[in-house]
XYZ file of C-alpha atoms in Angstrom:
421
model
C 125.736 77.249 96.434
C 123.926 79.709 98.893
C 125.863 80.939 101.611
C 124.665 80.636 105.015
C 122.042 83.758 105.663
C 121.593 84.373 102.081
C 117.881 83.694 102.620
C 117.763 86.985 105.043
C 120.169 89.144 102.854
C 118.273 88.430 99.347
C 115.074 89.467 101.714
C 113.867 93.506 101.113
C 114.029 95.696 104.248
C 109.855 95.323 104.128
C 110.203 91.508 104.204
C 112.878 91.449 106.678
C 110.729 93.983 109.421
C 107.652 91.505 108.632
C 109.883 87.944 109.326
C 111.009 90.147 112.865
C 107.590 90.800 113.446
C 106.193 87.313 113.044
C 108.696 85.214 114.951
C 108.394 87.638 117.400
C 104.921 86.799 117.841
C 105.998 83.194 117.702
C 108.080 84.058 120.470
C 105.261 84.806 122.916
C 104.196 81.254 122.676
C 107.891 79.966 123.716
C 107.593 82.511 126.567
C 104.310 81.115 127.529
C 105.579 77.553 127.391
C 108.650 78.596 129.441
C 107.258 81.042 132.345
C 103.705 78.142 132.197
C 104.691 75.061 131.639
C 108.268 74.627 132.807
C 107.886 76.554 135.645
C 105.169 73.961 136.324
C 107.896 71.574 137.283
C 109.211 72.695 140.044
C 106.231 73.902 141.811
C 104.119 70.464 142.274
C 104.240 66.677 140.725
C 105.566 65.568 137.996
C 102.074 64.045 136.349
C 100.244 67.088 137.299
C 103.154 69.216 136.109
C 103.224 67.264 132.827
C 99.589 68.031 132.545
C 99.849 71.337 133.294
C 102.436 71.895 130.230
C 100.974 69.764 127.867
C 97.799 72.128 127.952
C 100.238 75.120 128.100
C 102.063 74.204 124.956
C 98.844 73.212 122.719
C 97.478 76.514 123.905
C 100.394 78.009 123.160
C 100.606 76.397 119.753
C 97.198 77.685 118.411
C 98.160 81.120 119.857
C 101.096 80.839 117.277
C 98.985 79.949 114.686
C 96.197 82.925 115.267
C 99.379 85.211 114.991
C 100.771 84.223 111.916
C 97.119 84.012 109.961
C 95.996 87.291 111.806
C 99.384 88.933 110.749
C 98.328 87.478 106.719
C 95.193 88.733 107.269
C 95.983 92.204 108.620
C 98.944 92.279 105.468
C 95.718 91.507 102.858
C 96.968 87.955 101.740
C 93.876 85.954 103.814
C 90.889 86.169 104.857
C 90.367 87.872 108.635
C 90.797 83.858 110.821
C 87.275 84.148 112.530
C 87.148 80.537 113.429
C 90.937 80.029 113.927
C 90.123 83.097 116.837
C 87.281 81.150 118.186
C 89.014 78.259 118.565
C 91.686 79.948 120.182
C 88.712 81.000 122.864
C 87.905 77.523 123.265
C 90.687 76.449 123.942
C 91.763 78.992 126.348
C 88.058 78.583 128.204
C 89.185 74.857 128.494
C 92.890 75.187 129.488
C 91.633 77.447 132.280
C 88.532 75.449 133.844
C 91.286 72.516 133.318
C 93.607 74.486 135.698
C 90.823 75.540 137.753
C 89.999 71.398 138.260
C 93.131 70.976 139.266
C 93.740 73.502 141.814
C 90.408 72.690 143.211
C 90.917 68.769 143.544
C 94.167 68.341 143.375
C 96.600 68.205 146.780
C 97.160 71.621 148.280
C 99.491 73.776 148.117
C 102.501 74.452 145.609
C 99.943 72.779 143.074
C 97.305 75.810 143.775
C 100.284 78.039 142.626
C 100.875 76.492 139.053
C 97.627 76.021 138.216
C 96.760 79.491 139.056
C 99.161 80.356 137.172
C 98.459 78.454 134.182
C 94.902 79.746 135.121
C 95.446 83.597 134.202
C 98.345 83.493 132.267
C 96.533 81.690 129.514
C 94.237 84.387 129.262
C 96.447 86.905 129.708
C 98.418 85.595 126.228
C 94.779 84.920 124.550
C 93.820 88.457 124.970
C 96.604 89.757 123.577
C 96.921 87.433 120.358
C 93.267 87.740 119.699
C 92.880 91.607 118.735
C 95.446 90.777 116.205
C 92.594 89.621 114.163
C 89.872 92.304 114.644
C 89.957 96.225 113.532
C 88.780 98.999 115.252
C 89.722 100.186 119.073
C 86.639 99.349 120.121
C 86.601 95.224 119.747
C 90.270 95.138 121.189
C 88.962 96.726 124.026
C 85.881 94.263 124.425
C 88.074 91.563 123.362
C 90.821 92.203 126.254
C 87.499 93.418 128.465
C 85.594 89.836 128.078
C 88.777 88.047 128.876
C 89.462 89.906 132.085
C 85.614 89.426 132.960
C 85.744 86.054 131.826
C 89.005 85.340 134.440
C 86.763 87.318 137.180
C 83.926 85.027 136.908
C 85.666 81.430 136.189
C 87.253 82.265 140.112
C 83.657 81.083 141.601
C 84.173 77.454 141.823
C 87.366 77.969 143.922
C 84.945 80.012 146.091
C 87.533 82.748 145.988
C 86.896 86.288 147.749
C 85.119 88.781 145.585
C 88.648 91.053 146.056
C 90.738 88.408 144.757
C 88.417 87.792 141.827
C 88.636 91.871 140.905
C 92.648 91.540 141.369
C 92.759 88.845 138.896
C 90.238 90.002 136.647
C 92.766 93.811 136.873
C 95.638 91.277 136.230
C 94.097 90.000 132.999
C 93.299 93.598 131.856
C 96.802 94.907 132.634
C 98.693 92.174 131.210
C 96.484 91.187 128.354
C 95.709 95.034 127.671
C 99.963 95.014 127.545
C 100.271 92.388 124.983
C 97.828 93.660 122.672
C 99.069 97.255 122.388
C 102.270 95.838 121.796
C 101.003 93.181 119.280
C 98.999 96.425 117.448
C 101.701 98.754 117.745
C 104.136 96.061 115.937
C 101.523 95.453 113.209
C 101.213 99.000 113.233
C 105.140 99.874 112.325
C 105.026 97.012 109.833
C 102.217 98.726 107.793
C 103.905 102.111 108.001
C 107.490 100.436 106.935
C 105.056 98.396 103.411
C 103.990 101.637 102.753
C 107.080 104.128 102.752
C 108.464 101.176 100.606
C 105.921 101.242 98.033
C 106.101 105.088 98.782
C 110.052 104.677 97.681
C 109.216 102.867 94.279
C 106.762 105.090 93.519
C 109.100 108.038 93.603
C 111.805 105.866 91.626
C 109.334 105.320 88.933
C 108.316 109.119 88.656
C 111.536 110.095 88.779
C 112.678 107.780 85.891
C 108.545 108.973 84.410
C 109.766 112.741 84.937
C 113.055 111.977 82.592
C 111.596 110.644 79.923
C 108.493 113.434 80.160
C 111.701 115.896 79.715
C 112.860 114.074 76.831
C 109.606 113.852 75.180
C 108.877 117.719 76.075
C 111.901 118.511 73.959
C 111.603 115.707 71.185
C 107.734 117.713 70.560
C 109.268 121.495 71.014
C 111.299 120.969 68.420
C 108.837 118.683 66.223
C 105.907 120.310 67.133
C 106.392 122.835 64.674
C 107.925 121.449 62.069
C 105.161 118.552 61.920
C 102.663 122.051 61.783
C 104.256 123.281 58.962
C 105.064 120.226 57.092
C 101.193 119.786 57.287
C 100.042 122.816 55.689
C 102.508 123.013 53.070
C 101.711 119.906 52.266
C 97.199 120.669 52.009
C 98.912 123.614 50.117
C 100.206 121.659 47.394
C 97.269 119.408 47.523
C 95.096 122.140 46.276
C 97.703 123.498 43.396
C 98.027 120.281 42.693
C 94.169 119.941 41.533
C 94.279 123.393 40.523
C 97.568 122.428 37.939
C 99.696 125.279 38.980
C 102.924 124.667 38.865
C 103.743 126.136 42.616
C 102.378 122.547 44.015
C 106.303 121.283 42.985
C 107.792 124.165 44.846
C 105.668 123.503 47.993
C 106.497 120.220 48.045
C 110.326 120.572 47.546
C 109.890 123.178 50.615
C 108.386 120.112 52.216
C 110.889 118.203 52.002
C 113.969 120.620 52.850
C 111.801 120.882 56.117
C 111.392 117.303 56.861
C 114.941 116.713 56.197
C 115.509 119.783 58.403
C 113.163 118.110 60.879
C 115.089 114.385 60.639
C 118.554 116.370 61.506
C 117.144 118.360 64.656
C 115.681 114.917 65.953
C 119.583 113.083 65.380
C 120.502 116.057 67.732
C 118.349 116.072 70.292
C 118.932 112.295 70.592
C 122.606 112.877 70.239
C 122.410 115.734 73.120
C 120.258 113.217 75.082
C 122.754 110.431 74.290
C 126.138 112.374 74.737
C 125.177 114.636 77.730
C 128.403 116.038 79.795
C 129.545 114.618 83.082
C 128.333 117.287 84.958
C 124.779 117.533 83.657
C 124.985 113.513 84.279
C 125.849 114.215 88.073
C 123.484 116.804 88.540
C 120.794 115.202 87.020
C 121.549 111.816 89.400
C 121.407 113.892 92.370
C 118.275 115.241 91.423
C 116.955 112.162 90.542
C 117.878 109.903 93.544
C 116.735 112.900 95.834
C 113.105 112.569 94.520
C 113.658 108.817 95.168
C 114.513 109.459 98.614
C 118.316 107.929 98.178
C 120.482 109.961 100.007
C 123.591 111.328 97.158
C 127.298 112.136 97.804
C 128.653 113.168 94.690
C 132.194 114.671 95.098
C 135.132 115.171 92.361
C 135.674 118.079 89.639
C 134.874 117.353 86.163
C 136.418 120.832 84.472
C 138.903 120.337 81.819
C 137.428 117.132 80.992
C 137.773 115.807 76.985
C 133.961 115.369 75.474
C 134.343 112.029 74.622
C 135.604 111.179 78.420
C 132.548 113.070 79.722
C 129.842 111.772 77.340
C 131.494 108.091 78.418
C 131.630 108.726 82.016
C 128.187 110.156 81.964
C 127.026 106.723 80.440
C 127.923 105.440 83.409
C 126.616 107.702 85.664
C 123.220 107.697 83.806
C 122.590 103.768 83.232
C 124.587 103.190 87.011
C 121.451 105.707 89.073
C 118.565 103.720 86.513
C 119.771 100.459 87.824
C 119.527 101.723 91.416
C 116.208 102.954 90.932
C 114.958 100.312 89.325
C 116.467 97.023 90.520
C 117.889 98.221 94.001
C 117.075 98.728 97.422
C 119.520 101.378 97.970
C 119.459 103.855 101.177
C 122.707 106.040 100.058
C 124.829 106.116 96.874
C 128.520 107.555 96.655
C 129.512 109.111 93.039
C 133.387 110.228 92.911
C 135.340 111.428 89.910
C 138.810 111.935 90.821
C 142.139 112.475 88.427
C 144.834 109.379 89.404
C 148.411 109.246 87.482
C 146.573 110.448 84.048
C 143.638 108.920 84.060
C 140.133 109.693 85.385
C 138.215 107.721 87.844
C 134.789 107.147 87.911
C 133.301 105.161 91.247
C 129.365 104.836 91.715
C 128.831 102.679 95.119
C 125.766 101.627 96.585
C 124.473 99.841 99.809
C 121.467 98.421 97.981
C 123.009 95.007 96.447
C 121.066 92.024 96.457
C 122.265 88.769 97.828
C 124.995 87.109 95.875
C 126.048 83.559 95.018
C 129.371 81.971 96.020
C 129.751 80.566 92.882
C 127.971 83.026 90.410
C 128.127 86.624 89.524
C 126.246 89.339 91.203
C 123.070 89.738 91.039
C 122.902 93.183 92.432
C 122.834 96.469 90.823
C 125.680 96.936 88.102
C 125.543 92.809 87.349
C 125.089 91.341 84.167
C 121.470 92.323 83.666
C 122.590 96.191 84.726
C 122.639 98.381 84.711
C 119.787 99.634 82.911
C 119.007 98.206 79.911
C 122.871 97.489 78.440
C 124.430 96.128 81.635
C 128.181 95.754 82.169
C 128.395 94.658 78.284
C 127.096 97.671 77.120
C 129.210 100.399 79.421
C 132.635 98.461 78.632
C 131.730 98.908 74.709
C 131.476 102.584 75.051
C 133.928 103.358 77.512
C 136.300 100.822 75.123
C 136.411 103.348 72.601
C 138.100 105.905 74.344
C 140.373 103.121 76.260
C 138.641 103.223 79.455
C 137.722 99.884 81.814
C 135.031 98.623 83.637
C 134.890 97.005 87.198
C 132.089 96.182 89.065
C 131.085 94.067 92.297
C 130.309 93.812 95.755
C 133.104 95.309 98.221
C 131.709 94.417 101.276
C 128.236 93.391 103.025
C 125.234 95.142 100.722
C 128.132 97.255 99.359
C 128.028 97.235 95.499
C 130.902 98.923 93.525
C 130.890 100.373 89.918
C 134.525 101.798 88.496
C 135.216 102.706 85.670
C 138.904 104.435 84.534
C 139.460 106.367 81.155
C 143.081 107.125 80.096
C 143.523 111.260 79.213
C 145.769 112.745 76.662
C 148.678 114.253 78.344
C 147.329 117.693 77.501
C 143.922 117.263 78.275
C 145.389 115.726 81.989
C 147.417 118.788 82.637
C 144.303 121.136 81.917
C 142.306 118.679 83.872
C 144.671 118.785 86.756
C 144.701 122.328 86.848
C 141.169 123.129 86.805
C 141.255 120.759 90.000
C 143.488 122.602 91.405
C-alpha cells in the first residue's frame, strides 16, 4: 500500500518544479475567484453579487485551463492552444461588457465598485495567462498592450472621463504586464531546471561511456598487436604452405603460442578490470560522480588492506556509483571505509532513493534490481566468500544506505590499524 505523499516523493525533482509551477498557475484562478467574486458579496446584492461571481469563476475556470494546455504546449507535449486563447478573449470581452451592464443599469453605488472591479480585474488575469501561449517578446507585449487598450476603450459607455479611462487602461498594463512576467519567468525556470536534468543524465551516461572507452582502449592496446601479428604469420604460412616448405608448420605453431599468449593477457586485463583495489575503486567513483555533477565525500584509509577485502569492497563501490548514475536522482553521495573491532566497514549513502512501498522492498538505488547489473544478490555472493555481509535500505527521507562489513585476519587488522594510525 502507498503511503500518503508517495505520489510527490516517487516524482523527479523536474516533475516536482513542473506540478509547483502548474498549480501555481491554477492558483491565480482561486485568487481571482476570491479577491472577484467573493468580495462581490459584501459590496452590493446578493443576485447581482451571485452574478457577478458566477461570471468570475467561469472566467476564471477557462483561465485555468489556457494555463495548463499553454504550460503542455510550451513543455512540447501539445500543440500551441490557439483557440483555447481565443476563447479565453471571448470570454473575458463578455465578462467585462457584462460588468460594464451592470454598473451602468444597475442601482448606484457599492454595485459600481464590484463591477468595476470585476470589470478590470478580468483583464488584468487574461493578460497575464494569455502570453503563456505565444513566443517571442514582442506578442506578450501586444497581447498585454491590446488588453490595456481594450479596458481603455470598453470605459465609453459609462461615459467615464478620458483620465479615468488612461488610469485604468495604466492599471491593466501594470497589473497584467505583472502577471505575465511572472507567468514567463516561471515557465522560464522550469525549462532551465528540464534541461540541467537532461544535462545531468547526459553526463551520467558519458561518464559510465568514458569507462567502458577506458576498458576497451586497453582490451585493443594489448590485442591490437597481437591480432597484427597473428595475421601475418598466419598469410606467412599460407604462402609456405602452397609453396610445400616445411617452415608453414613452424609459423603456425608460432601462431598459436601467440594466440594462447594473446587469450592469457585478455584473462588479465579482465581480471585487473574485475579485481581492481579499493582505492583505485574510490578514486575512480569520485571521478566519475564529479563528471555527473554528484557532489562525493569519500573519507576512510584503505592501507594495509588484504586483496581479496579490497577487490570485494571495490565491487561494491563500483556496482554501488553505476546504480546511482543510472537509476538515481542523487544530489550528494557519502563513501566511508572505516576499521570497527576487526572488521572493515564499507558505507555508500545516497539522497537519491526513489519512493518506497510500506509493504515491499526498495525500489531505490541498491534494491533488488541494483545495483548495476547483479543487485544485492550479486554483491552478497562475492563479499560471502571472504565472510563479509550486505545491508542495504533507506535510513531516512530520500536517504538510501549500502553497508557492507568484511571480517580481517588478526594480522592483516593490526597492519590495517596501524597504517590508520
Amino acid at each position: 500500500m502507498r503511503r500518503p505523499g508517495g505520489w510527490w516523493r516517487v516524482k523527479s525533482t523536474p516533475q516536482k518544479v513542473e506540478t509547483y509551477t502548474r498549480w501555481s498557475f491554477h492558483f491565480f484562478g482561486v485568487i481571482e475567484v476570491l479577491a472577484l467574486g467573493v468580495t462581490a458579496y459584501g459590496r452590493t446584492g446578493a443576485g447581482l453579487a451571485t452574478a457577478l461571481f458566477l461570471l468570475v469563476t467561469a472566467h476564471a475556470a477557462v483561465s485555468m485551463l489556457v494555463s495548463s494546455r499553454a504550460l503542455d504546449w510550451t513543455l512540447g507535449r501539445r500543440p500551441q492552444p490557439v483557440r483555447l486563447m481565443w476563447t479565453l478573449v471571448v470570454v473575458s470581452a463578455v465578462v467585462s461588457a457584462t460588468a460594464v451592464v451592470i454598473a451602468e443599469r444597475g442601482p448606484a453605488g457599492e454595485v459600481e465598485t464590484a463591477a468595476g472591479s470585476v470589470y478590470g480585474g478580468v483583464l488584468c488575469f487574461a493578460a497575464g495567462v494569455i502570453t503563456l501561449g505565444v513566443s517571442g517578446r514582442r506578442r506578450m507585449v501586444a497581447v498585454v498592450g491590446g488588453f490595456a487598450v481594450g479596458a481603455g476603450l470598453l470605459t465609453f459607455p459609462l461615459e467615464m472621463p478620458l483620465l479615468a479611462s488612461v488610469v485604468l487602461a495604466g492599471l491593466v498594463m501594470v497589473t497584467g504586464g505583472f502577471l505575465a512576467i511572472t507567468s514567463i519567468f516561471s515557465l522560464w525556470l522550469l525549462n532551465a531546471v528540464y534541461a540541467l536534468d537532461e544535462a545531468r543524465e547526459t553526463r551520467a551516461r558519458l561518464a559510465v561511456a568514458e569507462e567502458r572507452l577506458r576498458f576497451g582502449r586497453d582490451l585493443h592496446d594489448v590485442m591490437g598487436r597481437n591480432l597484427a601479428v597473428i595475421a601475418l604469420k598466419s598469410e606467412l604460412a599460407v604462402q609456405l604452405s602452397r609453396r610445400g616448405r616445411p617452415e608453414a608448420v613452424e609459423q603456425m605453431i608460432e601462431v598459436q603460442r601467440i594466440a594462447q599468449e594473446s587469450q592469457r593477457e585478455v584473462r588479465d586485463v579482465v581480471r585487473g578490470y574485475r579485481e581492481a583495489a579499493l582505492e583505485v575503486e574510490l578514486a575512480g567513483a569520485r571521478g566519475v560522480l564529479s563528471a555527473a555533477g554528484i557532489v562525493s565525500e569519500i573519507d576512510g584509509e584503505t592501507a594495509g588492506l588484504p586483496s581479496e577485502v579490497q577487490s570485494a569492497l571495490g565491487w561494491v563501490v563500483r556496482e554501488a556509483t553505476t546504480n546511482v548514475l543510472r537509476h538515481g536522482d542523487a544530489k550528494k553521495v557519502a563513501v566511508t571505509v572505516r576499521m570497527s573491532e576487526g572488521r572493515v566497514v564499507l558505507t555508500v549513502e545516497n539522497d537519491g532513493v526513489a519512493e518506497t512501498t510500506g509493504d515491499g522492498p526498495p525500489t531505490g538505488p541498491g534494491g533488488p534490481g541494483g545495483p548495476g547489473g547483479s543487485g544485492l544478490s550479486g554483491l552478497r555472493e562475492r563479499l560471502s566468500a571472504v565472510d563479509g555481509t550486505l545491508e542495504a535500505g533507506p535510513v531516512g527521507r530520500g536517504v538510501f544506505r549500502l553497508t557492507a562489513e568484511v571480517p580481517l585476519p588478526a594480522d592483516a587488522a593490526g597492519t590495517a590499524l596501524e597504517a590508520a594510525s
